[in-house]
Amino acid sequence: MEKAFLKIILCSLLLNYVAVFSASQDFDFFYFVQQWPGSYCDTSQSCCYPTTGKPAADFGIHGLWPNYNDGSYPSNCDPSNPLNPSEIGDLKRSMQRNWPTLACPSADGTQFWSHEWSKHGTCSESVLDQHSYFEAALSLRKKTNLLQALESAGIKPDGSSYSLGSIKDAIKESTGYTPYIQCNTDESGDSQLYQVYVCVDTSGSGLIDCPVFPRGECSSEIKFPAF
Ligand code: AMP
Ligand code: AMP
């Protein structure tokens, strides 16, 4: 009798534990962040082209960042799991084209990708391993095609200014979702289109409405510099 009772208690404790841990989520959604290289390079900090040469005049990937609905985010979740470049060898050429490093001194990208994996990727490793994480980002970039979205609304990287609203509208028109636009300032202090954030479900595959937007606003007219 006593033994059976103990068994029931132990079982229910175990069930409770399993329920709590399978329901516990690492994060709520991803920001998929793309960057205009012209706006990284024309700042006072400047940039260095990758060892593979000047990147295309197109948006590059900055990162795929796990986030919480309250606006905070986890980082550096698993120091025991650094990027193993041999696991993503088949993606390297595509990453060099679509996820170019612009930091100085010139490099081949591995450092930048390792940083992104360690800081952000390890926080979604329960859903996406290293290979799937980078593959997911590459496929999101193809899916969003920001430059084409902007150009079909007449918004071109020609150094002129466009209204922030028209930029958001063009991206919404093409992707179906309102993005967050992050600006920075060029050497003469003008506000310009720097990064575009879209939100992605926890599987890393589908765009969603952003549960929360990052803080900070661009001015209402922003420059779209050439690259
Ligand atoms: P910032 O201060 O906006 O230039 O961001 C500096 C770095 O902090 C970024 O490059 C990200 O790695 C990280 N960061 C800022 N905001 C977020 C966010 N909402 N989610 C994940 N990482 C973020
Ligand atoms: P995170 O903290 O993940 O956003 O990464 C921010 C760090 O990445 C900062 O030190 C940035 O200066 C750097 N960073 C942003 N864009 C690039 C890029 N295209 N290539 C290399 N480093 C970058």
mmCIF file of C-alpha atoms and ligand atoms in Angstrom:
data_model
loop_
_atom_site.group_PDB
_atom_site.id
_atom_site.type_symbol
_atom_site.label_atom_id
_atom_site.label_comp_id
_atom_site.label_asym_id
_atom_site.label_seq_id
_atom_site.Cartn_x
_atom_site.Cartn_y
_atom_site.Cartn_z
ATOM 1 C CA MET A 1 0.000 0.000 0.000
ATOM 2 C CA GLU A 2 2.683 2.470 1.014
ATOM 3 C CA LYS A 3 4.823 1.437 -1.934
ATOM 4 C CA ALA A 4 2.024 2.028 -4.418
ATOM 5 C CA PHE A 5 1.387 5.449 -2.932
ATOM 6 C CA LEU A 6 5.031 6.364 -3.275
ATOM 7 C CA LYS A 7 4.979 5.196 -6.865
ATOM 8 C CA ILE A 8 2.043 7.456 -7.672
ATOM 9 C CA ILE A 9 3.727 10.447 -6.073
ATOM 10 C CA LEU A 10 6.961 9.796 -7.952
ATOM 11 C CA CYS A 11 5.124 9.331 -11.218
ATOM 12 C CA SER A 12 3.194 12.536 -10.896
ATOM 13 C CA LEU A 13 6.350 14.430 -9.979
ATOM 14 C CA LEU A 14 8.048 13.031 -13.061
ATOM 15 C CA LEU A 15 5.090 13.907 -15.304
ATOM 16 C CA ASN A 16 5.080 17.417 -13.939
ATOM 17 C CA TYR A 17 8.773 17.784 -14.641
ATOM 18 C CA VAL A 18 8.396 16.521 -18.227
ATOM 19 C CA ALA A 19 5.431 18.843 -18.867
ATOM 20 C CA VAL A 20 7.260 21.891 -17.554
ATOM 21 C CA PHE A 21 10.368 21.195 -19.566
ATOM 22 C CA SER A 22 8.707 20.338 -22.863
ATOM 23 C CA ALA A 23 6.558 23.464 -22.617
ATOM 24 C CA SER A 24 9.443 25.703 -21.654
ATOM 25 C CA GLN A 25 10.501 27.688 -24.682
ATOM 26 C CA ASP A 26 13.944 28.996 -25.353
ATOM 27 C CA PHE A 27 12.619 32.034 -27.170
ATOM 28 C CA ASP A 28 9.426 33.392 -28.742
ATOM 29 C CA PHE A 29 10.384 34.409 -32.272
ATOM 30 C CA PHE A 30 13.342 35.446 -34.443
ATOM 31 C CA TYR A 31 14.359 38.774 -35.848
ATOM 32 C CA PHE A 32 15.879 38.198 -39.264
ATOM 33 C CA VAL A 33 18.158 41.189 -39.791
ATOM 34 C CA GLN A 34 19.484 42.287 -43.166
ATOM 35 C CA GLN A 35 21.930 45.086 -43.762
ATOM 36 C CA TRP A 36 22.597 47.572 -46.561
ATOM 37 C CA PRO A 37 26.393 47.400 -47.106
ATOM 38 C CA GLY A 38 26.562 50.984 -48.382
ATOM 39 C CA SER A 39 25.338 52.206 -44.987
ATOM 40 C CA TYR A 40 27.819 50.072 -43.047
ATOM 41 C CA CYS A 41 30.688 51.393 -45.166
ATOM 42 C CA ASP A 42 29.965 55.124 -45.514
ATOM 43 C CA THR A 43 30.098 55.838 -41.765
ATOM 44 C CA SER A 44 33.049 57.365 -39.982
ATOM 45 C CA GLN A 45 33.986 53.837 -38.920
ATOM 46 C CA SER A 46 34.256 52.717 -42.566
ATOM 47 C CA CYS A 47 34.566 49.044 -43.604
ATOM 48 C CA CYS A 48 36.794 46.464 -45.260
ATOM 49 C CA TYR A 49 35.662 44.265 -48.124
ATOM 50 C CA PRO A 50 35.887 40.513 -47.590
ATOM 51 C CA THR A 51 38.973 38.683 -48.894
ATOM 52 C CA THR A 52 36.704 37.312 -51.640
ATOM 53 C CA GLY A 53 36.131 40.805 -53.030
ATOM 54 C CA LYS A 54 33.546 43.571 -52.981
ATOM 55 C CA PRO A 55 30.110 42.166 -52.152
ATOM 56 C CA ALA A 56 27.192 42.646 -54.528
ATOM 57 C CA ALA A 57 25.227 45.886 -54.228
ATOM 58 C CA ASP A 58 22.457 44.080 -52.381
ATOM 59 C CA PHE A 59 21.246 43.514 -48.839
ATOM 60 C CA GLY A 60 23.393 41.096 -46.858
ATOM 61 C CA ILE A 61 22.445 39.031 -43.848
ATOM 62 C CA HIS A 62 23.450 40.328 -40.418
ATOM 63 C CA GLY A 63 21.813 37.696 -38.325
ATOM 64 C CA LEU A 64 18.932 35.519 -37.224
ATOM 65 C CA TRP A 65 18.271 36.496 -33.635
ATOM 66 C CA PRO A 66 16.097 34.637 -31.115
ATOM 67 C CA ASN A 67 13.974 37.104 -29.132
ATOM 68 C CA TYR A 68 11.342 37.238 -26.403
ATOM 69 C CA ASN A 69 7.932 38.848 -26.748
ATOM 70 C CA ASP A 70 8.822 41.340 -24.010
ATOM 71 C CA GLY A 71 11.578 42.820 -26.209
ATOM 72 C CA SER A 72 14.499 41.207 -24.429
ATOM 73 C CA TYR A 73 16.647 38.482 -25.900
ATOM 74 C CA PRO A 74 18.916 35.633 -24.830
ATOM 75 C CA SER A 75 22.559 35.570 -25.897
ATOM 76 C CA ASN A 76 25.595 33.295 -25.734
ATOM 77 C CA CYS A 77 23.491 30.361 -24.609
ATOM 78 C CA ASP A 78 25.940 27.499 -25.112
ATOM 79 C CA PRO A 79 29.670 28.198 -24.893
ATOM 80 C CA SER A 80 30.299 24.476 -25.352
ATOM 81 C CA ASN A 81 29.010 24.622 -28.937
ATOM 82 C CA PRO A 82 31.200 26.924 -31.065
ATOM 83 C CA LEU A 83 30.817 27.044 -34.846
ATOM 84 C CA ASN A 84 32.447 24.112 -36.571
ATOM 85 C CA PRO A 85 33.200 25.458 -40.088
ATOM 86 C CA SER A 86 33.410 21.948 -41.518
ATOM 87 C CA GLU A 87 29.715 21.449 -40.740
ATOM 88 C CA ILE A 88 28.716 24.273 -43.072
ATOM 89 C CA GLY A 89 31.288 23.760 -45.825
ATOM 90 C CA ASP A 90 28.570 23.227 -48.426
ATOM 91 C CA LEU A 91 27.016 26.610 -47.538
ATOM 92 C CA LYS A 92 30.215 28.644 -47.533
ATOM 93 C CA ARG A 93 30.045 30.004 -51.084
ATOM 94 C CA SER A 94 26.473 31.057 -50.634
ATOM 95 C CA MET A 95 27.304 32.646 -47.276
ATOM 96 C CA GLN A 96 30.186 34.583 -48.776
ATOM 97 C CA ARG A 97 27.740 36.014 -51.312
ATOM 98 C CA ASN A 98 24.775 36.586 -49.026
ATOM 99 C CA TRP A 99 26.287 37.106 -45.555
ATOM 100 C CA PRO A 100 29.393 39.175 -46.280
ATOM 101 C CA THR A 101 31.700 40.332 -43.532
ATOM 102 C CA LEU A 102 32.534 44.050 -43.699
ATOM 103 C CA ALA A 103 34.596 44.411 -40.555
ATOM 104 C CA CYS A 104 38.261 45.392 -40.701
ATOM 105 C CA PRO A 105 40.705 43.904 -41.335
ATOM 106 C CA SER A 106 39.422 41.990 -44.375
ATOM 107 C CA ALA A 107 38.441 38.426 -43.602
ATOM 108 C CA ASP A 108 36.647 35.534 -45.212
ATOM 109 C CA GLY A 109 33.535 35.656 -43.039
ATOM 110 C CA THR A 110 34.141 32.741 -40.727
ATOM 111 C CA GLN A 111 34.785 35.057 -37.766
ATOM 112 C CA PHE A 112 31.571 37.007 -38.303
ATOM 113 C CA TRP A 113 29.497 33.833 -38.741
ATOM 114 C CA SER A 114 31.102 32.280 -35.648
ATOM 115 C CA HIS A 115 30.204 35.378 -33.640
ATOM 116 C CA GLU A 116 26.603 35.241 -34.861
ATOM 117 C CA TRP A 117 26.347 31.524 -34.126
ATOM 118 C CA SER A 118 27.812 31.791 -30.621
ATOM 119 C CA LYS A 119 25.902 34.911 -29.597
ATOM 120 C CA HIS A 120 22.541 34.176 -31.219
ATOM 121 C CA GLY A 121 22.459 30.757 -32.901
ATOM 122 C CA THR A 122 23.225 28.824 -29.729
ATOM 123 C CA CYS A 123 20.039 30.259 -28.215
ATOM 124 C CA SER A 124 17.884 28.426 -30.758
ATOM 125 C CA GLU A 125 19.975 25.260 -31.007
ATOM 126 C CA SER A 126 17.076 23.183 -29.669
ATOM 127 C CA VAL A 127 15.260 23.914 -32.957
ATOM 128 C CA LEU A 128 18.063 24.543 -35.453
ATOM 129 C CA ASP A 129 21.489 22.939 -35.403
ATOM 130 C CA GLN A 130 24.430 24.789 -36.984
ATOM 131 C CA HIS A 131 23.720 23.689 -40.529
ATOM 132 C CA SER A 132 19.959 24.293 -40.310
ATOM 133 C CA TYR A 133 20.497 27.687 -38.696
ATOM 134 C CA PHE A 134 22.601 29.038 -41.551
ATOM 135 C CA GLU A 135 20.452 27.306 -44.143
ATOM 136 C CA ALA A 136 17.338 28.907 -42.633
ATOM 137 C CA ALA A 137 18.893 32.370 -42.814
ATOM 138 C CA LEU A 138 19.951 31.896 -46.433
ATOM 139 C CA SER A 139 16.504 30.762 -47.420
ATOM 140 C CA LEU A 140 14.853 33.694 -45.590
ATOM 141 C CA ARG A 141 17.054 36.088 -47.491
ATOM 142 C CA LYS A 142 15.921 34.615 -50.790
ATOM 143 C CA LYS A 143 12.328 34.689 -49.639
ATOM 144 C CA THR A 144 12.349 38.363 -48.628
ATOM 145 C CA ASN A 145 14.342 39.834 -51.541
ATOM 146 C CA LEU A 146 14.385 43.348 -50.126
ATOM 147 C CA LEU A 147 16.174 45.136 -52.945
ATOM 148 C CA GLN A 148 13.644 43.946 -55.469
ATOM 149 C CA ALA A 149 10.802 44.920 -53.132
ATOM 150 C CA LEU A 150 12.184 48.449 -52.855
ATOM 151 C CA GLU A 151 13.103 48.855 -56.493
ATOM 152 C CA SER A 152 9.686 47.813 -57.689
ATOM 153 C CA ALA A 153 8.359 50.752 -55.660
ATOM 154 C CA GLY A 154 10.892 53.081 -57.310
ATOM 155 C CA ILE A 155 13.185 53.138 -54.254
ATOM 156 C CA LYS A 156 16.760 52.777 -55.460
ATOM 157 C CA PRO A 157 20.197 52.949 -53.808
ATOM 158 C CA ASP A 158 21.070 56.154 -55.612
ATOM 159 C CA GLY A 159 21.974 58.382 -52.698
ATOM 160 C CA SER A 160 18.655 60.195 -52.686
ATOM 161 C CA SER A 161 16.166 60.376 -49.829
ATOM 162 C CA TYR A 162 12.926 58.481 -49.445
ATOM 163 C CA SER A 163 10.182 58.655 -46.873
ATOM 164 C CA LEU A 164 10.415 56.048 -44.125
ATOM 165 C CA GLY A 165 6.752 55.247 -44.738
ATOM 166 C CA SER A 166 7.288 54.495 -48.417
ATOM 167 C CA ILE A 167 10.129 52.110 -47.539
ATOM 168 C CA LYS A 168 8.030 50.231 -44.992
ATOM 169 C CA ASP A 169 5.081 50.117 -47.380
ATOM 170 C CA ALA A 170 7.185 48.717 -50.224
ATOM 171 C CA ILE A 171 8.475 45.893 -48.019
ATOM 172 C CA LYS A 172 5.025 45.198 -46.635
ATOM 173 C CA GLU A 173 3.601 45.129 -50.141
ATOM 174 C CA SER A 174 6.110 42.503 -51.199
ATOM 175 C CA THR A 175 6.526 40.335 -48.064
ATOM 176 C CA GLY A 176 3.108 40.812 -46.500
ATOM 177 C CA TYR A 177 4.573 42.074 -43.221
ATOM 178 C CA THR A 178 5.581 45.440 -41.803
ATOM 179 C CA PRO A 179 9.337 45.512 -41.157
ATOM 180 C CA TYR A 180 11.318 47.490 -38.606
ATOM 181 C CA ILE A 181 13.788 49.888 -40.193
ATOM 182 C CA GLN A 182 16.993 50.770 -38.356
ATOM 183 C CA CYS A 183 18.982 53.808 -39.432
ATOM 184 C CA ASN A 184 22.512 54.943 -38.859
ATOM 185 C CA THR A 185 24.289 58.110 -39.879
ATOM 186 C CA ASP A 186 26.766 58.647 -42.668
ATOM 187 C CA GLU A 187 29.960 60.649 -42.297
ATOM 188 C CA SER A 188 28.125 63.937 -42.727
ATOM 189 C CA GLY A 189 25.556 62.998 -40.104
ATOM 190 C CA ASP A 190 22.633 62.195 -42.412
ATOM 191 C CA SER A 191 20.205 59.473 -41.349
ATOM 192 C CA GLN A 192 20.170 56.513 -43.726
ATOM 193 C CA LEU A 193 18.649 53.074 -44.257
ATOM 194 C CA TYR A 194 20.942 50.658 -42.381
ATOM 195 C CA GLN A 195 19.135 47.452 -41.388
ATOM 196 C CA VAL A 196 15.766 45.854 -42.024
ATOM 197 C CA TYR A 197 14.206 43.558 -39.407
ATOM 198 C CA VAL A 198 11.466 41.081 -40.212
ATOM 199 C CA CYS A 199 10.004 38.583 -37.743
ATOM 200 C CA VAL A 200 10.103 34.840 -38.179
ATOM 201 C CA ASP A 201 8.383 31.957 -36.379
ATOM 202 C CA THR A 202 10.340 29.700 -34.022
ATOM 203 C CA SER A 203 10.945 27.130 -36.767
ATOM 204 C CA GLY A 204 12.966 29.742 -38.655
ATOM 205 C CA SER A 205 10.932 29.352 -41.819
ATOM 206 C CA GLY A 206 7.838 31.547 -41.921
ATOM 207 C CA LEU A 207 7.459 35.307 -41.649
ATOM 208 C CA ILE A 208 5.079 36.521 -38.936
ATOM 209 C CA ASP A 209 3.783 39.857 -37.645
ATOM 210 C CA CYS A 210 6.342 41.212 -35.207
ATOM 211 C CA PRO A 211 5.242 40.620 -31.598
ATOM 212 C CA VAL A 212 7.296 43.654 -30.626
ATOM 213 C CA PHE A 213 9.470 46.125 -32.504
ATOM 214 C CA PRO A 214 12.939 47.206 -31.430
ATOM 215 C CA ARG A 215 13.173 50.705 -30.018
ATOM 216 C CA GLY A 216 14.483 53.680 -31.949
ATOM 217 C CA GLU A 217 13.098 55.550 -34.919
ATOM 218 C CA CYS A 218 14.614 56.844 -38.125
ATOM 219 C CA SER A 219 13.807 60.358 -39.224
ATOM 220 C CA SER A 220 10.855 60.579 -41.604
ATOM 221 C CA GLU A 221 13.062 61.029 -44.668
ATOM 222 C CA ILE A 222 16.119 58.804 -44.982
ATOM 223 C CA LYS A 223 18.923 58.379 -47.448
ATOM 224 C CA PHE A 224 19.461 55.188 -49.443
ATOM 225 C CA PRO A 225 23.160 55.422 -50.305
ATOM 226 C CA ALA A 226 24.831 53.701 -53.213
ATOM 227 C CA PHE A 227 27.270 50.852 -52.651
HETATM 228 P P1 AMP B 1 22.749 47.816 -31.436
HETATM 229 O O1 AMP B 1 23.050 48.328 -30.085
HETATM 230 O O2 AMP B 1 21.338 47.939 -31.902
HETATM 231 O O3 AMP B 1 23.767 48.179 -32.494
HETATM 232 O O4 AMP B 1 22.935 46.248 -31.306
HETATM 233 C C1 AMP B 1 24.168 45.726 -30.968
HETATM 234 C C2 AMP B 1 24.060 44.227 -30.972
HETATM 235 O O5 AMP B 1 23.184 43.806 -29.933
HETATM 236 C C3 AMP B 1 23.425 43.702 -32.225
HETATM 237 O O6 AMP B 1 24.339 43.634 -33.249
HETATM 238 C C4 AMP B 1 22.868 42.384 -31.734
HETATM 239 O O7 AMP B 1 23.806 41.369 -31.667
HETATM 240 C C5 AMP B 1 22.424 42.718 -30.364
HETATM 241 N N1 AMP B 1 20.993 43.047 -30.338
HETATM 242 C C6 AMP B 1 20.409 44.257 -30.247
HETATM 243 N N2 AMP B 1 19.073 44.159 -30.235
HETATM 244 C C7 AMP B 1 18.795 42.843 -30.339
HETATM 245 C C8 AMP B 1 17.614 42.080 -30.357
HETATM 246 N N3 AMP B 1 16.413 42.633 -30.291
HETATM 247 N N4 AMP B 1 17.732 40.766 -30.461
HETATM 248 C C9 AMP B 1 18.918 40.174 -30.523
HETATM 249 N N5 AMP B 1 20.069 40.821 -30.501
HETATM 250 C C10 AMP B 1 20.023 42.131 -30.405
HETATM 251 P P1 AMP B 2 25.627 41.278 -33.107
HETATM 252 O O1 AMP B 2 26.218 41.558 -31.800
HETATM 253 O O2 AMP B 2 25.353 39.833 -33.328
HETATM 254 O O3 AMP B 2 24.756 42.001 -33.930
HETATM 255 O O4 AMP B 2 26.861 41.646 -33.963
HETATM 256 C C1 AMP B 2 27.302 42.923 -33.821
HETATM 257 C C2 AMP B 2 28.734 42.975 -34.215
HETATM 258 O O5 AMP B 2 28.858 42.608 -35.580
HETATM 259 C C3 AMP B 2 29.207 44.369 -34.075
HETATM 260 O O6 AMP B 2 30.507 44.327 -33.571
HETATM 261 C C4 AMP B 2 29.149 44.895 -35.483
HETATM 262 O O7 AMP B 2 30.083 45.893 -35.694
HETATM 263 C C5 AMP B 2 29.448 43.658 -36.267
HETATM 264 N N1 AMP B 2 28.927 43.666 -37.615
HETATM 265 C C6 AMP B 2 27.749 44.153 -38.070
HETATM 266 N N2 AMP B 2 27.638 43.949 -39.380
HETATM 267 C C7 AMP B 2 28.768 43.323 -39.763
HETATM 268 C C8 AMP B 2 29.250 42.841 -41.004
HETATM 269 N N3 AMP B 2 28.565 42.956 -42.144
HETATM 270 N N4 AMP B 2 30.463 42.240 -40.992
HETATM 271 C C9 AMP B 2 31.175 42.090 -39.881
HETATM 272 N N5 AMP B 2 30.774 42.520 -38.684
HETATM 273 C C10 AMP B 2 29.584 43.121 -38.631
#
